[in-house]
Amino acid sequence: MTTSPLTHFDAEGQAHMVDVGNKSETARRAVATGRIVMQAATLAMIRDGHSKKGDVLGIARIAAIQGSKRTSELIPLCHPIPLTRVAVAFRIDEGNHAIECEVTAETVGRTGVEMEALTAASVALLTIYDMAKATDRGMCIEAVRLLEKEGGKSGHWKAD
Amino acid sequence: MTTSPLTHFDAEGQAHMVDVGNKSETARRAVATGRIVMQAATLAMIRDGHSKKGDVLGIARIAAIQGSKRTSELIPLCHPIPLTRVAVAFRIDEGNHAIECEVTAETVGRTGVEMEALTAASVALLTIYDMAKATDRGMCIEAVRLLEKEGGKSGHWKAD
Amino acid sequence: MTTSPLTHFDAEGQAHMVDVGNKSETARRAVATGRIVMQAATLAMIRDGHSKKGDVLGIARIAAIQGSKRTSELIPLCHPIPLTRVAVAFRIDEGNHAIECEVTAETVGRTGVEMEALTAASVALLTIYDMAKATDRGMCIEAVRLLEKEGGKSGHWKAD
Amino acid sequence: MTTSPLTHFDAEGQAHMVDVGNKSETARRAVATGRIVMQAATLAMIRDGHSKKGDVLGIARIAAIQGSKRTSELIPLCHPIPLTRVAVAFRIDEGNHAIECEVTAETVGRTGVEMEALTAASVALLTIYDMAKATDRGMCIEAVRLLEKEGGKSGHWKAD
Amino acid sequence: MTTSPLTHFDAEGQAHMVDVGNKSETARRAVATGRIVMQAATLAMIRDGHSKKGDVLGIARIAAIQGSKRTSELIPLCHPIPLTRVAVAFRIDEGNHAIECEVTAETVGRTGVEMEALTAASVALLTIYDMAKATDRGMCIEAVRLLEKEGGKSGHWKAD
Amino acid sequence: MTTSPLTHFDAEGQAHMVDVGNKSETARRAVATGRIVMQAATLAMIRDGHSKKGDVLGIARIAAIQGSKRTSELIPLCHPIPLTRVAVAFRIDEGNHAIECEVTAETVGRTGVEMEALTAASVALLTIYDMAKATDRGMCIEAVRLLEKEGGKSGHWKAD
């Protein structure tokens, strides 16, 4: 095979924003996830934040939604995409002292929204880090990955 | 203790950008890391890219540096910080089919640059994902965390 | 009724960017207005600016147009929208020592442009404040509101 | 007097970003306010949002803080300023069916932060509008103005 | 003829973002070019950069692509446009000690992408200047212009 | 000599944002210029615009000032710099059917503002192109270069 499967490069190996002008506008959806692992005490503080000390997850959710809209500014070869829906869910995993974040992004467009979902999840987790770092610098972001992708020529894909 | 250790919230639990006006301007440095795990074939493609098929890591490095400058736009309660240095190193980990990214950020300012280093590392890894996703959607970003932090009142901190 | 009329929140009260993927692309238009009240001498200076001392309103108009394009970055749950027209008109209200700003925004899209028109009007008035604040810090922005809205399922709406 | 008091223009009436290089770096503070007037039912919905249906004011607060950091991008002749503190308070005014927003912005710099405080207040109020507009399009933003300003050569100023 | 051919102004001479809502969405393409002239030694350094000392042109290419996506933020009356393709080619002109940059931009939209191509070319050349300025401050950017334009009502245009 | 004079690359040829943390904060100034050449009729239209048909140069001036503030977002390895002054002058060159733009940028900081001045000049000229392109697509941007630079270790530099 002579063509590189790295589609972001042309035949000479030069980066480009690949042509999606001939692709049809279809409904596209991507789901990404990731989690941040922390000390048990940090997790307790964040969980309690919902009631009275400060809503860490509410702020991380807004940061994720706003971050999804900046994806094409952050990821050099991403196309600008008019997102039609972004939803962010958090799940507290007491057993592993972790907070899991799941982002669903949707558009009706010529290319997929995987990067928008992944970027939003990353920004959510970084925002949680920022808000709790004064007490727990050792927090660790793990398992940021695509869960599912629908729409477009490549069809439905699900992570194992 | 009556004050929440979540310093991004005031006594009523309302988020604010905390006052750093009284902190002195000192040299500050932060080092963050993270890695992206992929199939062996994907890693081979990216590694070869350095020679002729397209420079994935060179592009991810630029994305990381540019991303570091957008940190305060992405992370809601971060202060805008005039970075004085950003350096990004990649290490190919053949054994684990992974690429490791390490970012060093520096400033002379009133608050630390941990978030700048962590954001840059995340953007680098997301950019690698973007450029290789056409062949390997299952790539996974792991272990994004702070390695070291210097400067300011809290002094030198190193991850275990 | 069990659903909140606050459509920006889901059933659990979590914020999301609401799904507009099923809405059809139609021509949409919104008109917003607002005014800034000032001292008589300040108004005279700005009015004269058109001829020789500096074009305050010309600059405010450009700021408004540029601001309209940043709406989805500023307002967290707004969808990114490809504006097809933005026009900004100023009217000097001598009797009340005020400058009135009216913005018309249009798109062909899946959701309305009310926020784009309102944001543009706000940025125009803030820009006027900025340019005249050295002599009149007490200026006051008043009556920023929607005048009219057309297109989409909810049809034509006009303020009383 | 031959010089225009519109300091954003030079002797020929051309706009410029005025020279602040000779001003000393001092602690500066500005307080701005504004309010949004709505139907009684809308106010009740937003007030209840704090408990379970969706935290409108929490989101508006984050939007305000993020907006304050974009001020020099929105207001053409503003200098970029490294904010050292931003705080946003809301007060529910049941009698007038209004929500009042007060923003305090601070820096240690060469020029004041009035525009940062005013921009943040405007963005907070616009965000409230956005989140409640589905049920109350007639909401009106009123009385966006500077309350107080400290620091720099012009000293302390308070609105009447 | 009473209408100004400066279409960005209305009948009263006020700037506006012109209405493109009635134009049809068609495939559009623009090609722009420009070059930067430098000392022979500077050109040699950049050319060698491809192999081992640093990839100036690779970085300029990424800057160009990212810059193209910011066009409507930089050029006040430009419409936001969802680019579907951006490609950047460099040619080393040994005879004139120059590097030539050619950018092709494409969209399927209601207005052309000339400004996106020209902005990308400018950003590429400015980035080259930035990276080599430590040794050659006298470099000069020349001949930034449109080469070709296709699509839309005005049809195909080519520079002489 | 073993070190590359391309200071934006480290010893291994990897791009970085170079360390300026040890440089002292001094007053710095840069002057850049450039021009756009057009048909005689286009120049006449723009020149007349000052009086009644639309103020092309006033808008280009604002675009230049706003563009100067985005320099570090556009040019990958530029440091973020708090500009303390930006001034933009235009000169109509009837003989050559050209408009010349000269930008002066200043800061008190750790690194120079050449790129800010050059970026502003480029954005000004691109904005003129945008506003007149409907009648003159063949306009050409020429001679964008640094005229002068002061401050910092390298001292005063002037173009020949």
XYZ file of N, CA, C and O in Angstrom, chain D residues 1-159:
636
model
N -9.312 74.594 25.492
C -8.539 73.346 25.541
C -8.526 72.699 24.161
O -9.564 72.449 23.565
N -7.335 72.395 23.651
C -7.269 71.843 22.305
C -7.277 70.319 22.263
O -7.567 69.737 21.237
N -6.926 69.671 23.342
C -6.926 68.211 23.335
C -8.329 67.685 23.603
O -9.001 68.141 24.514
N -8.730 66.681 22.844
C -10.031 66.064 23.097
C -9.955 65.280 24.406
O -8.963 64.627 24.691
N -10.980 65.328 25.188
C -11.008 64.477 26.389
C -11.264 63.014 26.013
O -11.239 62.150 26.875
N -11.500 62.741 24.748
C -11.633 61.349 24.315
C -10.225 60.816 24.101
O -9.655 60.901 23.020
N -9.646 60.270 25.169
C -8.224 59.931 25.139
C -7.888 58.791 24.200
O -6.725 58.552 23.909
N -8.910 58.079 23.723
C -8.616 56.978 22.810
C -8.321 57.457 21.394
O -8.118 56.653 20.497
N -8.323 58.772 21.195
C -8.008 59.314 19.873
C -6.801 60.229 19.974
O -6.644 60.957 20.965
N -5.964 60.232 18.955
C -4.802 61.120 18.965
C -5.193 62.498 18.438
O -6.385 62.770 18.194
N -4.193 63.348 18.256
C -4.475 64.732 17.861
C -5.201 64.828 16.518
O -5.959 65.764 16.276
N -4.999 63.821 15.654
C -5.691 63.844 14.345
C -7.040 63.124 14.398
O -7.684 62.932 13.369
N -7.433 62.686 15.567
C -8.719 62.000 15.661
C -8.648 60.518 15.313
O -9.670 59.871 15.127
N -7.460 59.965 15.248
C -7.302 58.543 14.929
C -7.283 57.721 16.214
O -6.594 58.078 17.164
N -7.983 56.628 16.203
C -8.011 55.751 17.379
C -6.649 55.109 17.610
O -5.936 54.785 16.666
N -6.288 54.949 18.856
C -5.074 54.194 19.195
C -5.281 53.510 20.540
O -6.187 53.843 21.283
N -4.426 52.542 20.829
C -4.401 51.989 22.171
C -3.423 52.878 22.928
O -2.225 52.894 22.611
N -3.940 53.652 23.871
C -3.138 54.723 24.485
C -1.942 54.157 25.244
O -1.986 53.053 25.777
N -0.902 54.942 25.275
C 0.347 54.541 25.924
C 0.174 54.499 27.446
O -0.112 55.496 28.085
N 0.348 53.303 28.024
C 0.337 53.203 29.483
C 1.702 52.734 30.011
O 1.850 52.382 31.174
N 2.695 52.741 29.100
C 4.015 52.228 29.468
C 4.687 53.019 30.582
O 5.507 52.482 31.331
N 4.321 54.283 30.716
C 4.947 55.104 31.753
C 4.181 55.100 33.070
O 4.634 55.650 34.061
N 3.005 54.515 33.071
C 2.234 54.430 34.308
C 2.835 53.329 35.185
O 3.358 52.327 34.664
N 2.749 53.511 36.465
C 3.362 52.509 37.330
C 2.380 51.366 37.593
O 1.167 51.532 37.508
N 2.921 50.217 37.901
C 2.099 49.060 38.235
C 1.586 49.215 39.659
O 2.358 49.144 40.619
N 0.287 49.432 39.792
C -0.280 49.556 41.135
C -1.481 48.642 41.240
O -2.031 48.184 40.232
N -1.882 48.382 42.479
C -3.080 47.586 42.714
C -4.291 48.391 42.251
O -4.437 49.567 42.595
N -5.130 47.776 41.484
C -6.308 48.452 40.949
C -7.531 47.561 41.158
O -7.433 46.339 41.092
N -8.652 48.198 41.377
C -9.881 47.475 41.667
C -11.041 48.211 41.041
O -11.066 49.454 41.042
N -12.000 47.500 40.507
C -13.209 48.126 39.984
C -14.394 47.256 40.353
O -14.294 46.023 40.373
N -15.505 47.912 40.666
C -16.741 47.203 40.983
C -17.818 47.686 40.014
O -18.033 48.893 39.887
N -18.456 46.758 39.329
C -19.530 47.112 38.403
C -20.786 46.348 38.778
O -20.727 45.296 39.427
N -21.905 46.876 38.336
C -23.173 46.231 38.659
C -24.106 46.301 37.460
O -23.817 46.967 36.461
N -25.204 45.588 37.557
C -26.235 45.601 36.527
C -27.331 44.671 36.990
O -27.142 43.895 37.928
N -28.502 44.763 36.332
C -29.559 43.829 36.729
C -30.409 43.436 35.530
O -30.418 44.110 34.504
N -31.108 42.330 35.675
C -32.013 41.881 34.629
C -33.394 41.724 35.249
O -33.557 41.079 36.293
N -34.353 42.367 34.608
C -35.729 42.403 35.099
C -36.554 41.395 34.307
O -36.399 41.293 33.093
N -37.402 40.674 35.004
C -38.128 39.587 34.345
C -39.517 39.413 34.953
O -39.903 40.135 35.878
N -40.279 38.453 34.447
C -41.578 38.146 35.033
C -41.376 37.454 36.387
O -40.367 36.795 36.614
N -42.356 37.597 37.246
C -42.251 36.985 38.571
C -42.058 35.473 38.474
O -41.253 34.880 39.211
N -42.727 34.846 37.519
C -42.629 33.388 37.397
C -41.226 32.967 36.967
O -40.705 31.931 37.392
N -40.606 33.779 36.107
C -39.241 33.469 35.655
C -38.283 33.566 36.827
O -37.412 32.707 37.012
N -38.453 34.614 37.614
C -37.578 34.778 38.776
C -37.723 33.590 39.728
O -36.718 33.074 40.243
N -38.929 33.147 39.910
C -39.149 32.008 40.811
C -38.436 30.756 40.296
O -37.784 30.037 41.047
N -38.533 30.545 39.004
C -37.856 29.380 38.406
C -36.347 29.427 38.608
O -35.714 28.420 38.902
N -35.772 30.584 38.396
C -34.316 30.700 38.525
C -33.909 30.525 39.983
O -32.952 29.825 40.297
N -34.674 31.137 40.880
C -34.372 31.036 42.307
C -34.449 29.577 42.756
O -33.596 29.094 43.483
N -35.455 28.858 42.278
C -35.585 27.440 42.628
C -34.457 26.619 42.019
O -34.137 25.546 42.507
N -33.909 27.119 40.959
C -32.853 26.385 40.264
C -31.708 26.031 41.179
O -31.025 25.025 40.976
N -31.480 26.858 42.169
C -30.374 26.580 43.077
C -30.536 25.227 43.737
O -29.568 24.555 44.039
N -31.764 24.861 44.003
C -31.945 23.583 44.689
C -31.947 22.406 43.717
O -31.087 21.565 43.763
N -32.864 22.402 42.758
C -32.903 21.171 41.967
C -33.077 21.268 40.460
O -32.753 20.347 39.743
N -33.610 22.320 39.925
C -33.915 22.283 38.491
C -32.781 22.767 37.579
O -32.880 22.677 36.365
N -31.722 23.305 38.137
C -30.638 23.787 37.277
C -30.109 25.096 37.811
O -30.866 25.995 38.159
N -28.832 25.202 37.879
C -28.212 26.318 38.585
C -27.881 27.464 37.627
O -26.741 27.639 37.199
N -28.895 28.253 37.285
C -28.707 29.356 36.338
C -27.640 30.332 36.834
O -26.742 30.724 36.081
N -27.705 30.711 38.082
C -26.768 31.726 38.564
C -25.346 31.184 38.671
O -24.382 31.915 38.432
N -25.210 29.921 39.009
C -23.864 29.324 39.040
C -23.213 29.362 37.660
O -22.025 29.648 37.531
N -24.010 29.096 36.633
C -23.480 29.128 35.264
C -23.189 30.563 34.832
O -22.166 30.848 34.200
N -24.074 31.480 35.194
C -23.851 32.888 34.836
C -22.581 33.419 35.509
O -21.855 34.237 34.946
N -22.306 32.948 36.720
C -21.092 33.379 37.419
C -19.832 32.930 36.670
O -18.887 33.706 36.493
N -19.835 31.675 36.233
C -18.675 31.171 35.474
C -18.525 31.929 34.153
O -17.415 32.301 33.751
N -19.652 32.179 33.496
C -19.599 32.924 32.229
C -19.015 34.321 32.455
O -18.240 34.825 31.644
N -19.381 34.941 33.573
C -18.870 36.277 33.877
C -17.360 36.247 34.076
O -16.628 37.095 33.555
N -16.889 35.284 34.843
C -15.455 35.193 35.099
C -14.703 34.924 33.798
O -13.694 35.570 33.498
N -15.218 34.007 33.005
C -14.550 33.736 31.730
C -14.629 34.951 30.800
O -13.673 35.263 30.093
N -15.760 35.634 30.815
C -15.910 36.830 29.979
C -14.939 37.934 30.365
O -14.402 38.637 29.512
N -14.702 38.078 31.657
C -13.780 39.142 32.099
C -12.400 38.948 31.484
O -11.712 39.918 31.171
N -12.014 37.696 31.266
C -10.687 37.415 30.700
C -10.625 37.709 29.199
O -9.537 37.722 28.634
N -11.767 37.888 28.560
C -11.802 38.162 27.115
C -12.004 39.644 26.819
O -12.204 40.014 25.661
N -12.032 40.484 27.844
C -12.383 41.891 27.652
C -11.567 42.567 26.556
O -12.110 43.249 25.687
N -10.251 42.380 26.571
C -9.429 43.103 25.585
C -9.620 42.557 24.167
O -9.225 43.206 23.199
N -10.232 41.392 24.039
C -10.566 40.907 22.699
C -11.863 41.533 22.201
O -12.075 41.666 21.001
N -12.741 41.866 23.137
C -14.067 42.382 22.763
C -14.092 43.892 22.599
O -14.797 44.417 21.749
N -13.369 44.592 23.466
C -13.408 46.059 23.473
C -12.139 46.534 22.771
O -11.028 46.385 23.300
N -12.272 47.113 21.575
C -11.119 47.252 20.683
C -9.897 47.954 21.281
O -8.776 47.539 21.024
N -10.087 49.008 22.074
C -8.928 49.773 22.508
C -8.478 49.445 23.924
O -7.624 50.127 24.495
N -9.046 48.393 24.520
C -8.611 47.954 25.845
C -7.242 47.292 25.791
O -6.958 46.535 24.864
N -6.447 47.553 26.807
C -5.171 46.857 26.952
C -5.411 45.463 27.529
O -6.284 45.294 28.376
N -4.591 44.497 27.116
C -4.658 43.188 27.791
C -4.163 43.354 29.225
O -3.140 43.992 29.456
N -4.886 42.777 30.171
C -4.594 42.987 31.592
C -4.600 41.645 32.308
O -5.542 40.867 32.155
N -3.560 41.357 33.096
C -3.548 40.092 33.846
C -4.349 40.221 35.134
O -3.838 40.658 36.158
N -5.614 39.836 35.090
C -6.480 39.947 36.262
C -5.935 39.115 37.423
O -5.520 37.971 37.231
N -5.977 39.664 38.615
C -5.523 38.902 39.785
C -6.687 38.411 40.640
O -6.498 37.583 41.529
N -7.890 38.927 40.392
C -9.064 38.464 41.126
C -10.330 38.879 40.394
O -10.408 40.001 39.881
N -11.311 37.972 40.369
C -12.647 38.315 39.873
C -13.655 37.619 40.775
O -13.562 36.408 40.994
N -14.604 38.388 41.296
C -15.659 37.804 42.125
C -17.003 38.334 41.636
O -17.120 39.498 41.249
N -17.995 37.468 41.664
C -19.316 37.788 41.110
C -20.375 37.449 42.148
O -20.433 36.301 42.609
N -21.198 38.411 42.507
C -22.272 38.155 43.472
C -23.624 38.454 42.837
O -23.757 39.424 42.087
N -24.599 37.627 43.134
C -25.964 37.873 42.657
C -26.866 38.153 43.848
O -26.681 37.598 44.940
N -27.852 39.004 43.645
C -28.830 39.303 44.679
C -30.202 39.252 44.015
O -30.410 39.877 42.971
N -31.102 38.517 44.614
C -32.448 38.432 44.054
C -33.296 39.539 44.646
O -33.372 39.700 45.863
N -33.873 40.331 43.770
C -34.687 41.483 44.169
C -36.149 41.124 43.878
O -36.662 41.373 42.786
N -36.774 40.524 44.890
C -38.142 40.010 44.683
C -39.113 41.126 44.309
O -39.988 40.954 43.461
N -38.952 42.270 44.954
C -39.884 43.369 44.732
C -39.948 43.805 43.281
O -41.028 44.089 42.752
N -38.801 43.836 42.637
C -38.747 44.298 41.247
C -38.620 43.164 40.230
O -38.361 43.423 39.055
N -38.793 41.930 40.695
C -38.643 40.775 39.778
C -37.319 40.852 39.043
O -37.277 40.737 37.810
N -36.274 41.087 39.768
C -34.989 41.291 39.096
C -33.886 40.505 39.783
O -33.989 40.135 40.954
N -32.835 40.235 39.031
C -31.603 39.687 39.598
C -30.516 40.722 39.383
O -30.324 41.201 38.259
N -29.855 41.047 40.475
C -28.786 42.034 40.400
C -27.458 41.308 40.418
O -27.280 40.322 41.141
N -26.520 41.777 39.642
C -25.199 41.158 39.561
C -24.155 42.206 39.924
O -24.212 43.339 39.430
N -23.225 41.856 40.792
C -22.139 42.782 41.126
C -20.811 42.064 40.928
O -20.602 40.979 41.466
N -19.930 42.674 40.161
C -18.634 42.056 39.847
C -17.510 42.924 40.390
O -17.512 44.143 40.198
N -16.573 42.306 41.069
C -15.353 42.989 41.496
C -14.188 42.399 40.725
O -14.002 41.179 40.717
N -13.427 43.273 40.083
C -12.244 42.826 39.330
C -11.028 43.538 39.892
O -11.119 44.702 40.296
N -9.909 42.833 39.946
C -8.685 43.431 40.465
C -7.485 43.043 39.612
O -7.445 41.972 38.998
N -6.496 43.920 39.620
C -5.231 43.606 38.968
C -4.121 44.360 39.677
O -4.377 45.238 40.512
N -2.901 44.001 39.377
C -1.757 44.842 39.703
C -1.183 45.193 38.347
O -0.566 44.346 37.694
N -1.468 46.415 37.897
C -1.093 46.717 36.528
C -1.014 48.197 36.245
O -1.096 49.022 37.154
N -0.884 48.491 34.949
C -0.661 49.871 34.523
C -1.944 50.594 34.135
O -1.910 51.769 33.795
N -3.048 49.884 34.134
C -4.292 50.566 33.781
C -5.448 49.872 34.506
O -5.287 48.762 35.010
N -6.563 50.552 34.569
C -7.667 50.101 35.405
C -8.434 48.922 34.844
O -8.235 48.513 33.696
N -9.316 48.371 35.652
C -10.073 47.182 35.258
C -11.581 47.451 35.242
O -12.385 46.536 35.426
N -11.951 48.700 34.973
C -13.378 49.007 34.872
C -14.047 48.188 33.785
O -15.143 47.652 33.961
N -13.397 48.121 32.612
C -14.039 47.422 31.497
C -14.165 45.927 31.775
O -15.136 45.291 31.344
N -13.199 45.374 32.494
C -13.268 43.952 32.846
C -14.476 43.696 33.750
O -15.203 42.705 33.582
N -14.697 44.579 34.717
C -15.837 44.402 35.620
C -17.161 44.590 34.872
O -18.111 43.810 35.051
N -17.214 45.613 34.022
C -18.450 45.873 33.276
C -18.745 44.764 32.261
O -19.902 44.366 32.075
N -17.715 44.287 31.605
C -17.909 43.207 30.630
C -18.396 41.940 31.331
O -19.320 41.259 30.862
N -17.788 41.625 32.465
C -18.209 40.437 33.211
C -19.672 40.544 33.629
O -20.439 39.580 33.500
N -20.077 41.712 34.110
C -21.473 41.880 34.522
C -22.409 41.707 33.327
O -23.449 41.033 33.419
N -22.043 42.292 32.196
C -22.879 42.152 31.000
C -23.008 40.700 30.576
O -24.096 40.225 30.232
N -21.896 39.969 30.598
C -21.934 38.567 30.178
C -22.780 37.738 31.152
O -23.542 36.860 30.737
N -22.686 38.036 32.437
C -23.519 37.322 33.416
C -25.003 37.528 33.106
O -25.790 36.575 33.094
N -25.388 38.764 32.843
C -26.799 39.066 32.608
C -27.279 38.481 31.278
O -28.393 37.968 31.174
N -26.418 38.535 30.265
C -26.770 37.924 28.979
C -26.941 36.406 29.139
O -27.816 35.799 28.514
N -26.114 35.805 29.969
C -26.216 34.355 30.179
C -27.524 33.994 30.886
O -28.165 32.987 30.556
N -27.927 34.810 31.845
C -29.237 34.586 32.485
C -30.340 34.698 31.437
O -31.242 33.866 31.368
N -30.252 35.734 30.596
C -31.239 35.886 29.528
C -31.306 34.598 28.688
O -32.377 34.049 28.435
N -30.133 34.135 28.276
C -30.083 32.954 27.407
C -30.781 31.752 28.038
O -31.518 31.022 27.370
N -30.551 31.572 29.337
C -31.048 30.358 29.976
C -32.542 30.414 30.281
O -33.173 29.374 30.477
N -33.092 31.603 30.345
C -34.520 31.719 30.656
C -35.335 32.207 29.475
O -36.562 32.321 29.568
N -34.713 32.453 28.345
C -35.428 33.098 27.238
C -36.535 32.246 26.650
O -37.473 32.781 26.050
N -36.452 30.940 26.816
C -37.500 30.094 26.241
C -38.862 30.397 26.859
O -39.888 30.205 26.225
N -38.874 30.907 28.089
C -40.167 31.232 28.692
C -40.421 32.723 28.849
O -41.537 33.123 29.137
N -39.401 33.548 28.669
C -39.595 34.975 28.953
C -38.695 35.810 28.045
O -37.643 36.296 28.454
N -39.144 36.013 26.824
C -38.314 36.768 25.870
C -38.230 38.258 26.182
O -37.371 38.945 25.640
N -39.128 38.728 27.021
C -39.175 40.170 27.285
C -38.246 40.642 28.394
O -38.261 41.821 28.751
N -37.424 39.779 28.943
C -36.487 40.205 29.994
C -35.639 41.380 29.522
O -35.310 41.480 28.341
N -35.255 42.231 30.468
C -34.573 43.468 30.089
C -33.369 43.706 31.014
O -33.500 43.633 32.241
N -32.210 43.975 30.419
C -30.999 44.266 31.192
C -30.937 45.762 31.462
O -31.061 46.575 30.542
N -30.763 46.111 32.734
C -30.824 47.521 33.141
C -29.626 47.894 34.016
O -29.074 47.046 34.716
N -29.298 49.161 33.980
C -28.400 49.762 34.970
C -27.034 49.088 35.077
O -26.518 48.864 36.170
N -26.449 48.774 33.924
C -25.071 48.279 33.911
C -24.150 49.483 34.031
O -24.121 50.349 33.154
N -23.426 49.568 35.147
C -22.619 50.769 35.376
C -21.522 50.495 36.398
O -21.530 49.474 37.083
N -20.595 51.420 36.463
C -19.482 51.316 37.403
C -19.937 51.823 38.766
O -20.567 52.877 38.875
N -19.608 51.061 39.814
C -19.962 51.497 41.166
C -18.777 52.162 41.861
O -18.941 53.099 42.629
N -17.587 51.653 41.576
C -16.427 52.095 42.336
C -15.166 51.741 41.576
O -15.143 50.788 40.801
N -14.103 52.489 41.856
C -12.834 52.300 41.143
C -11.728 52.801 42.053
O -11.822 53.903 42.604
N -10.696 52.000 42.197
C -9.578 52.367 43.071
C -8.262 52.068 42.398
O -8.148 51.097 41.646
N -7.244 52.876 42.748
C -5.909 52.596 42.228
C -5.591 53.443 41.026
O -6.481 53.890 40.304
N -4.297 53.671 40.787
C -3.899 54.493 39.651
C -3.928 55.957 40.012
O -4.334 56.347 41.106
N -3.537 56.769 39.043
C -3.368 58.202 39.280
C -4.681 58.901 39.648
O -4.696 59.839 40.439
N -5.776 58.414 39.089
C -7.040 59.134 39.312
C -7.658 58.808 40.671
O -8.664 59.402 41.055
N -7.084 57.878 41.372
C -7.514 57.616 42.745
C -8.858 56.936 42.890
O -9.304 56.221 42.003
N -9.495 57.161 44.006
C -10.730 56.477 44.364
C -11.922 57.230 43.776
O -12.046 58.418 43.921
N -12.812 56.492 43.138
C -14.028 57.090 42.591
C -15.196 56.226 43.000
O -15.123 55.001 42.957
N -16.263 56.874 43.416
C -17.483 56.123 43.752
C -18.676 56.754 43.058
O -18.792 57.975 42.997
N -19.554 55.912 42.536
C -20.783 56.424 41.933
C -21.619 57.079 43.029
O -21.568 56.684 44.197
